Each structure stands twice: as structure tokens, then as C-alpha cells.
Amino acid sequence: QVVLEESGGGSVQPGGSLRLSCAAGGFTYRNYTMSWFRQAPGKERELVASITTTGNEINYVDSVKGRFTISRNSARNTVYLQMNSLEPEDTAMYYCRADRYSGGKHWEYWGQGTQVTVSS
């Protein structure tokens, strides 16, 4: 059974920090690209950051560059999103995703999300 469990969300003031974690189980974690998405009320879901299986290719949406850092620990089957200098615009539900291409098919799995709220 594939399971992705996010944690670390919460409410912080502008300029604060949070670290999100996504623990993966039930599949071969090392073969998957791991990503963080977010979705704010009334807006479409957007890709925030992604990291490949080896960790040597990392991408961020422009709005978080220099503030967020994605990383993965293969031994612990966990991906992280360190979020610094948080802004109200970062308020959203954050989702973890694992995906890969194999056998001519796209495989993807999603966590249930963790809420991040940035306000005074």
C-alpha cells in the first residue's frame, strides 16, 4: 500500500519559518521524483519544488527561490521542504507527490496535505 504522510504545517507570522516533512512507504521510494505542491483557496494547484531520485536536479517556482529548500533523505524515505522568510502569499494547503515514468506509464501518488498559514 502506497502511503505519503505530510507533517510540519501550522500557523506562523510573516518572516517566520517552517519545515515540512513527507514520509513515504509502500513503494520503492528511491525510484521516484518527489515534489511539493500547494493550493490556496480559489486558486489552482501549483508546483512549488521538486527533487529527482539522485537529488542532483532540483527545481523551484520563481516565487519561492531563495526562501525554500527541498531535500530528501533516502535512508529515511523522507522528503523535506524548509520554508524561510514566509509571506502571507505562501498560505496554502501543501501536498507531497511521488511520481515516475515506467513501462510507458506515468505513476503518481499524493499525500493528503498539510496546512500552512502565514498571518500577523
Short mmCIF file of N, CA and C in Angstrom, two decimals:
data_model
loop_
_atom_site.label_atom_id
_atom_site.label_comp_id
_atom_site.label_asym_id
_atom_site.label_seq_id
_atom_site.Cartn_x
_atom_site.Cartn_y
_atom_site.Cartn_z
N GLN A 1 0.84 -1.18 0.00
CA GLN A 1 0.00 0.00 0.00
C GLN A 1 0.89 1.25 0.00
N VAL A 2 0.61 2.17 -0.92
CA VAL A 2 1.38 3.40 -1.03
C VAL A 2 0.83 4.42 -0.04
N VAL A 3 1.74 4.98 0.75
CA VAL A 3 1.35 5.97 1.75
C VAL A 3 2.34 7.13 1.72
N LEU A 4 1.81 8.35 1.63
CA LEU A 4 2.60 9.57 1.76
C LEU A 4 1.96 10.39 2.88
N GLU A 5 2.73 10.68 3.90
CA GLU A 5 2.20 11.38 5.07
C GLU A 5 2.97 12.66 5.32
N GLU A 6 2.29 13.81 5.14
CA GLU A 6 2.90 15.11 5.38
C GLU A 6 2.75 15.52 6.84
N SER A 7 3.70 16.33 7.31
CA SER A 7 3.63 16.90 8.64
C SER A 7 4.45 18.18 8.67
N GLY A 8 4.29 18.97 9.72
CA GLY A 8 5.08 20.17 9.90
C GLY A 8 4.37 21.47 9.59
N GLY A 9 3.15 21.41 9.08
CA GLY A 9 2.41 22.62 8.81
C GLY A 9 1.96 23.30 10.09
N GLY A 10 1.46 24.52 9.96
CA GLY A 10 0.99 25.27 11.11
C GLY A 10 0.80 26.72 10.76
N SER A 11 0.62 27.54 11.79
CA SER A 11 0.42 28.98 11.64
C SER A 11 1.64 29.72 12.15
N VAL A 12 2.15 30.64 11.33
CA VAL A 12 3.32 31.44 11.70
C VAL A 12 3.11 32.88 11.28
N GLN A 13 3.92 33.78 11.84
CA GLN A 13 3.89 35.18 11.45
C GLN A 13 4.76 35.41 10.22
N PRO A 14 4.49 36.47 9.47
CA PRO A 14 5.36 36.79 8.33
C PRO A 14 6.81 36.87 8.76
N GLY A 15 7.69 36.30 7.94
CA GLY A 15 9.11 36.25 8.26
C GLY A 15 9.52 35.01 9.02
N GLY A 16 8.56 34.22 9.46
CA GLY A 16 8.85 33.01 10.20
C GLY A 16 9.25 31.85 9.31
N SER A 17 9.51 30.70 9.94
CA SER A 17 9.97 29.51 9.22
C SER A 17 9.18 28.28 9.64
N LEU A 18 9.08 27.34 8.71
CA LEU A 18 8.50 26.03 8.96
C LEU A 18 9.28 25.00 8.15
N ARG A 19 9.32 23.77 8.63
CA ARG A 19 9.89 22.68 7.86
C ARG A 19 8.85 21.59 7.69
N LEU A 20 8.47 21.33 6.45
CA LEU A 20 7.53 20.28 6.14
C LEU A 20 8.26 18.97 5.88
N SER A 21 7.65 17.87 6.29
CA SER A 21 8.20 16.54 6.06
C SER A 21 7.17 15.68 5.36
N CYS A 22 7.65 14.78 4.52
CA CYS A 22 6.79 13.82 3.84
C CYS A 22 7.44 12.45 3.97
N ALA A 23 6.83 11.59 4.76
CA ALA A 23 7.32 10.23 4.96
C ALA A 23 6.62 9.29 3.98
N ALA A 24 7.41 8.51 3.25
CA ALA A 24 6.89 7.64 2.21
C ALA A 24 7.02 6.18 2.59
N GLY A 25 6.02 5.39 2.23
CA GLY A 25 6.05 3.96 2.48
C GLY A 25 5.22 3.20 1.47
N GLY A 26 5.48 1.90 1.35
CA GLY A 26 4.69 1.06 0.47
C GLY A 26 5.11 1.03 -0.98
N PHE A 27 6.22 1.68 -1.32
CA PHE A 27 6.72 1.66 -2.69
C PHE A 27 8.22 1.90 -2.67
N THR A 28 8.86 1.75 -3.83
CA THR A 28 10.30 1.92 -3.92
C THR A 28 10.61 3.40 -4.04
N TYR A 29 10.72 4.04 -2.90
CA TYR A 29 10.88 5.48 -2.81
C TYR A 29 12.05 6.00 -3.66
N ARG A 30 13.16 5.30 -3.69
CA ARG A 30 14.35 5.78 -4.36
C ARG A 30 14.18 5.92 -5.87
N ASN A 31 13.15 5.31 -6.45
CA ASN A 31 12.92 5.38 -7.89
C ASN A 31 12.02 6.54 -8.31
N TYR A 32 11.56 7.34 -7.38
CA TYR A 32 10.58 8.38 -7.65
C TYR A 32 11.12 9.78 -7.46
N THR A 33 10.71 10.67 -8.36
CA THR A 33 10.88 12.09 -8.13
C THR A 33 9.87 12.54 -7.07
N MET A 34 10.33 13.35 -6.15
CA MET A 34 9.47 13.84 -5.08
C MET A 34 9.24 15.34 -5.26
N SER A 35 8.00 15.76 -5.03
CA SER A 35 7.64 17.15 -5.26
C SER A 35 6.72 17.66 -4.15
N TRP A 36 6.74 18.98 -4.00
CA TRP A 36 5.78 19.67 -3.15
C TRP A 36 4.92 20.57 -4.01
N PHE A 37 3.61 20.46 -3.84
CA PHE A 37 2.64 21.33 -4.48
C PHE A 37 1.91 22.11 -3.40
N ARG A 38 1.24 23.19 -3.82
CA ARG A 38 0.39 23.91 -2.89
C ARG A 38 -0.83 24.45 -3.62
N GLN A 39 -1.90 24.64 -2.85
CA GLN A 39 -3.12 25.18 -3.41
C GLN A 39 -3.80 26.09 -2.38
N ALA A 40 -3.98 27.35 -2.76
CA ALA A 40 -4.66 28.32 -1.93
C ALA A 40 -6.13 28.38 -2.34
N PRO A 41 -7.01 28.83 -1.44
CA PRO A 41 -8.43 28.91 -1.77
C PRO A 41 -8.67 29.74 -3.02
N GLY A 42 -9.46 29.20 -3.94
CA GLY A 42 -9.79 29.91 -5.16
C GLY A 42 -8.71 29.92 -6.22
N LYS A 43 -7.60 29.24 -5.98
CA LYS A 43 -6.50 29.21 -6.93
C LYS A 43 -6.19 27.78 -7.35
N GLU A 44 -5.52 27.66 -8.50
CA GLU A 44 -5.12 26.35 -8.99
C GLU A 44 -3.92 25.82 -8.23
N ARG A 45 -3.80 24.51 -8.18
CA ARG A 45 -2.65 23.89 -7.56
C ARG A 45 -1.39 24.18 -8.37
N GLU A 46 -0.30 24.53 -7.69
CA GLU A 46 0.94 24.84 -8.37
C GLU A 46 2.10 24.03 -7.80
N LEU A 47 3.06 23.74 -8.66
CA LEU A 47 4.28 23.05 -8.23
C LEU A 47 5.18 24.04 -7.53
N VAL A 48 5.59 23.71 -6.32
CA VAL A 48 6.47 24.56 -5.53
C VAL A 48 7.93 24.17 -5.72
N ALA A 49 8.22 22.88 -5.59
CA ALA A 49 9.59 22.39 -5.69
C ALA A 49 9.59 20.91 -6.01
N SER A 50 10.66 20.44 -6.66
CA SER A 50 10.81 19.03 -6.95
C SER A 50 12.27 18.63 -6.86
N ILE A 51 12.51 17.35 -6.60
CA ILE A 51 13.86 16.83 -6.49
C ILE A 51 13.88 15.42 -7.07
N THR A 52 14.86 15.13 -7.91
CA THR A 52 14.94 13.85 -8.60
C THR A 52 15.46 12.76 -7.67
N THR A 53 15.50 11.53 -8.20
CA THR A 53 15.88 10.37 -7.39
C THR A 53 17.26 10.49 -6.78
N THR A 54 18.20 11.07 -7.53
CA THR A 54 19.56 11.22 -7.03
C THR A 54 19.77 12.53 -6.28
N GLY A 55 18.82 13.43 -6.38
CA GLY A 55 18.94 14.71 -5.71
C GLY A 55 19.80 15.72 -6.46
N ASN A 56 20.23 15.38 -7.67
CA ASN A 56 21.12 16.28 -8.41
C ASN A 56 20.39 17.22 -9.36
N GLU A 57 19.07 17.15 -9.39
CA GLU A 57 18.28 18.09 -10.17
C GLU A 57 17.14 18.59 -9.31
N ILE A 58 17.13 19.88 -9.03
CA ILE A 58 16.15 20.50 -8.16
C ILE A 58 15.54 21.69 -8.87
N ASN A 59 14.23 21.86 -8.73
CA ASN A 59 13.53 22.97 -9.35
C ASN A 59 12.61 23.64 -8.35
N TYR A 60 12.46 24.97 -8.48
CA TYR A 60 11.58 25.75 -7.63
C TYR A 60 10.74 26.70 -8.47
N VAL A 61 9.53 26.97 -8.01
CA VAL A 61 8.76 28.03 -8.63
C VAL A 61 9.43 29.36 -8.27
N ASP A 62 9.37 30.33 -9.19
CA ASP A 62 10.10 31.58 -9.00
C ASP A 62 9.79 32.28 -7.68
N SER A 63 8.56 32.21 -7.24
CA SER A 63 8.15 32.96 -6.06
C SER A 63 8.79 32.47 -4.76
N VAL A 64 9.38 31.27 -4.75
CA VAL A 64 9.98 30.76 -3.51
C VAL A 64 11.50 30.62 -3.60
N LYS A 65 12.08 30.92 -4.73
CA LYS A 65 13.53 30.80 -4.89
C LYS A 65 14.26 31.69 -3.88
N GLY A 66 15.25 31.12 -3.22
CA GLY A 66 16.00 31.84 -2.22
C GLY A 66 15.39 31.77 -0.84
N ARG A 67 14.16 31.28 -0.73
CA ARG A 67 13.48 31.19 0.56
C ARG A 67 13.20 29.74 0.98
N PHE A 68 12.88 28.88 0.01
CA PHE A 68 12.54 27.49 0.29
C PHE A 68 13.67 26.58 -0.18
N THR A 69 13.84 25.45 0.52
CA THR A 69 14.84 24.45 0.14
C THR A 69 14.22 23.06 0.24
N ILE A 70 14.27 22.30 -0.85
CA ILE A 70 13.79 20.93 -0.85
C ILE A 70 14.98 19.98 -0.72
N SER A 71 14.81 18.90 0.02
CA SER A 71 15.86 17.90 0.18
C SER A 71 15.22 16.54 0.43
N ARG A 72 16.01 15.49 0.29
CA ARG A 72 15.50 14.15 0.56
C ARG A 72 16.55 13.31 1.27
N ASN A 73 16.07 12.42 2.13
CA ASN A 73 16.91 11.50 2.86
C ASN A 73 16.47 10.10 2.49
N SER A 74 17.25 9.44 1.64
CA SER A 74 16.87 8.12 1.13
C SER A 74 16.80 7.07 2.23
N ALA A 75 17.71 7.15 3.19
CA ALA A 75 17.74 6.18 4.28
C ALA A 75 16.46 6.25 5.12
N ARG A 76 15.86 7.41 5.19
CA ARG A 76 14.65 7.59 5.99
C ARG A 76 13.39 7.67 5.14
N ASN A 77 13.52 7.53 3.81
CA ASN A 77 12.37 7.61 2.90
C ASN A 77 11.54 8.86 3.15
N THR A 78 12.22 9.98 3.27
CA THR A 78 11.56 11.23 3.63
C THR A 78 12.06 12.38 2.77
N VAL A 79 11.13 13.24 2.36
CA VAL A 79 11.48 14.46 1.65
C VAL A 79 11.06 15.64 2.52
N TYR A 80 11.85 16.72 2.47
CA TYR A 80 11.62 17.88 3.32
C TYR A 80 11.46 19.14 2.48
N LEU A 81 10.76 20.11 3.05
CA LEU A 81 10.69 21.44 2.47
C LEU A 81 10.92 22.45 3.59
N GLN A 82 12.12 23.03 3.60
CA GLN A 82 12.44 24.08 4.56
C GLN A 82 11.96 25.40 4.00
N MET A 83 11.10 26.08 4.74
CA MET A 83 10.49 27.32 4.29
C MET A 83 10.91 28.45 5.23
N ASN A 84 11.65 29.41 4.71
CA ASN A 84 12.10 30.57 5.46
C ASN A 84 11.49 31.84 4.89
N SER A 85 11.53 32.90 5.68
CA SER A 85 11.00 34.20 5.25
C SER A 85 9.60 34.08 4.68
N LEU A 86 8.75 33.38 5.39
CA LEU A 86 7.40 33.12 4.91
C LEU A 86 6.59 34.41 4.77
N GLU A 87 5.75 34.43 3.76
CA GLU A 87 4.92 35.57 3.44
C GLU A 87 3.45 35.15 3.44
N PRO A 88 2.53 36.10 3.63
CA PRO A 88 1.10 35.73 3.59
C PRO A 88 0.71 35.02 2.31
N GLU A 89 1.36 35.35 1.21
CA GLU A 89 1.07 34.71 -0.07
C GLU A 89 1.44 33.23 -0.10
N ASP A 90 2.21 32.77 0.87
CA ASP A 90 2.57 31.35 0.96
C ASP A 90 1.47 30.52 1.61
N THR A 91 0.45 31.16 2.14
CA THR A 91 -0.64 30.45 2.79
C THR A 91 -1.33 29.53 1.79
N ALA A 92 -1.40 28.25 2.12
CA ALA A 92 -1.99 27.25 1.22
C ALA A 92 -1.96 25.89 1.89
N MET A 93 -2.66 24.94 1.27
CA MET A 93 -2.50 23.55 1.62
C MET A 93 -1.34 23.01 0.81
N TYR A 94 -0.39 22.38 1.48
CA TYR A 94 0.80 21.85 0.83
C TYR A 94 0.70 20.34 0.72
N TYR A 95 0.97 19.82 -0.49
CA TYR A 95 0.84 18.40 -0.78
C TYR A 95 2.16 17.81 -1.25
N CYS A 96 2.42 16.60 -0.83
CA CYS A 96 3.58 15.84 -1.26
C CYS A 96 3.19 14.91 -2.40
N ARG A 97 4.04 14.80 -3.42
CA ARG A 97 3.77 13.90 -4.54
C ARG A 97 5.01 13.09 -4.89
N ALA A 98 4.81 11.81 -5.18
CA ALA A 98 5.83 10.94 -5.72
C ALA A 98 5.41 10.54 -7.12
N ASP A 99 6.33 10.61 -8.09
CA ASP A 99 5.97 10.19 -9.44
C ASP A 99 7.17 9.64 -10.19
N ARG A 100 6.87 8.84 -11.21
CA ARG A 100 7.89 8.26 -12.07
C ARG A 100 7.26 7.82 -13.38
N TYR A 101 8.10 7.58 -14.38
CA TYR A 101 7.68 7.02 -15.64
C TYR A 101 8.31 5.64 -15.77
N SER A 102 7.48 4.62 -15.99
CA SER A 102 7.96 3.26 -16.10
C SER A 102 7.00 2.44 -16.94
N GLY A 103 7.54 1.64 -17.87
CA GLY A 103 6.71 0.79 -18.71
C GLY A 103 5.73 1.56 -19.57
N GLY A 104 6.11 2.77 -19.98
CA GLY A 104 5.26 3.59 -20.82
C GLY A 104 4.09 4.22 -20.09
N LYS A 105 4.16 4.26 -18.77
CA LYS A 105 3.06 4.78 -17.96
C LYS A 105 3.59 5.76 -16.92
N HIS A 106 2.78 6.77 -16.61
CA HIS A 106 3.10 7.72 -15.56
C HIS A 106 2.44 7.25 -14.26
N TRP A 107 3.27 7.03 -13.25
CA TRP A 107 2.79 6.61 -11.93
C TRP A 107 2.94 7.78 -10.98
N GLU A 108 1.88 8.10 -10.23
CA GLU A 108 1.97 9.17 -9.26
C GLU A 108 1.11 8.89 -8.04
N TYR A 109 1.58 9.38 -6.91
CA TYR A 109 0.89 9.19 -5.63
C TYR A 109 0.92 10.50 -4.86
N TRP A 110 -0.16 10.78 -4.14
CA TRP A 110 -0.32 12.05 -3.43
C TRP A 110 -0.59 11.83 -1.95
N GLY A 111 -0.06 12.74 -1.13
CA GLY A 111 -0.41 12.78 0.27
C GLY A 111 -1.70 13.56 0.46
N GLN A 112 -2.18 13.61 1.69
CA GLN A 112 -3.45 14.29 1.98
C GLN A 112 -3.30 15.77 2.25
N GLY A 113 -2.08 16.24 2.46
CA GLY A 113 -1.83 17.66 2.60
C GLY A 113 -1.64 18.10 4.04
N THR A 114 -0.93 19.22 4.20
CA THR A 114 -0.76 19.87 5.50
C THR A 114 -0.92 21.37 5.30
N GLN A 115 -1.66 22.01 6.20
CA GLN A 115 -1.99 23.43 6.04
C GLN A 115 -0.88 24.33 6.56
N VAL A 116 -0.54 25.34 5.76
CA VAL A 116 0.39 26.39 6.16
C VAL A 116 -0.34 27.72 6.11
N THR A 117 -0.34 28.44 7.22
CA THR A 117 -1.00 29.74 7.31
C THR A 117 -0.01 30.77 7.81
N VAL A 118 0.15 31.86 7.06
CA VAL A 118 1.08 32.93 7.40
C VAL A 118 0.28 34.21 7.59
N SER A 119 0.21 34.71 8.81
CA SER A 119 -0.56 35.90 9.10
C SER A 119 -0.06 36.56 10.37
N SER A 120 -0.37 37.85 10.51
CA SER A 120 0.03 38.60 11.70
C SER A 120 -0.87 38.29 12.87
#
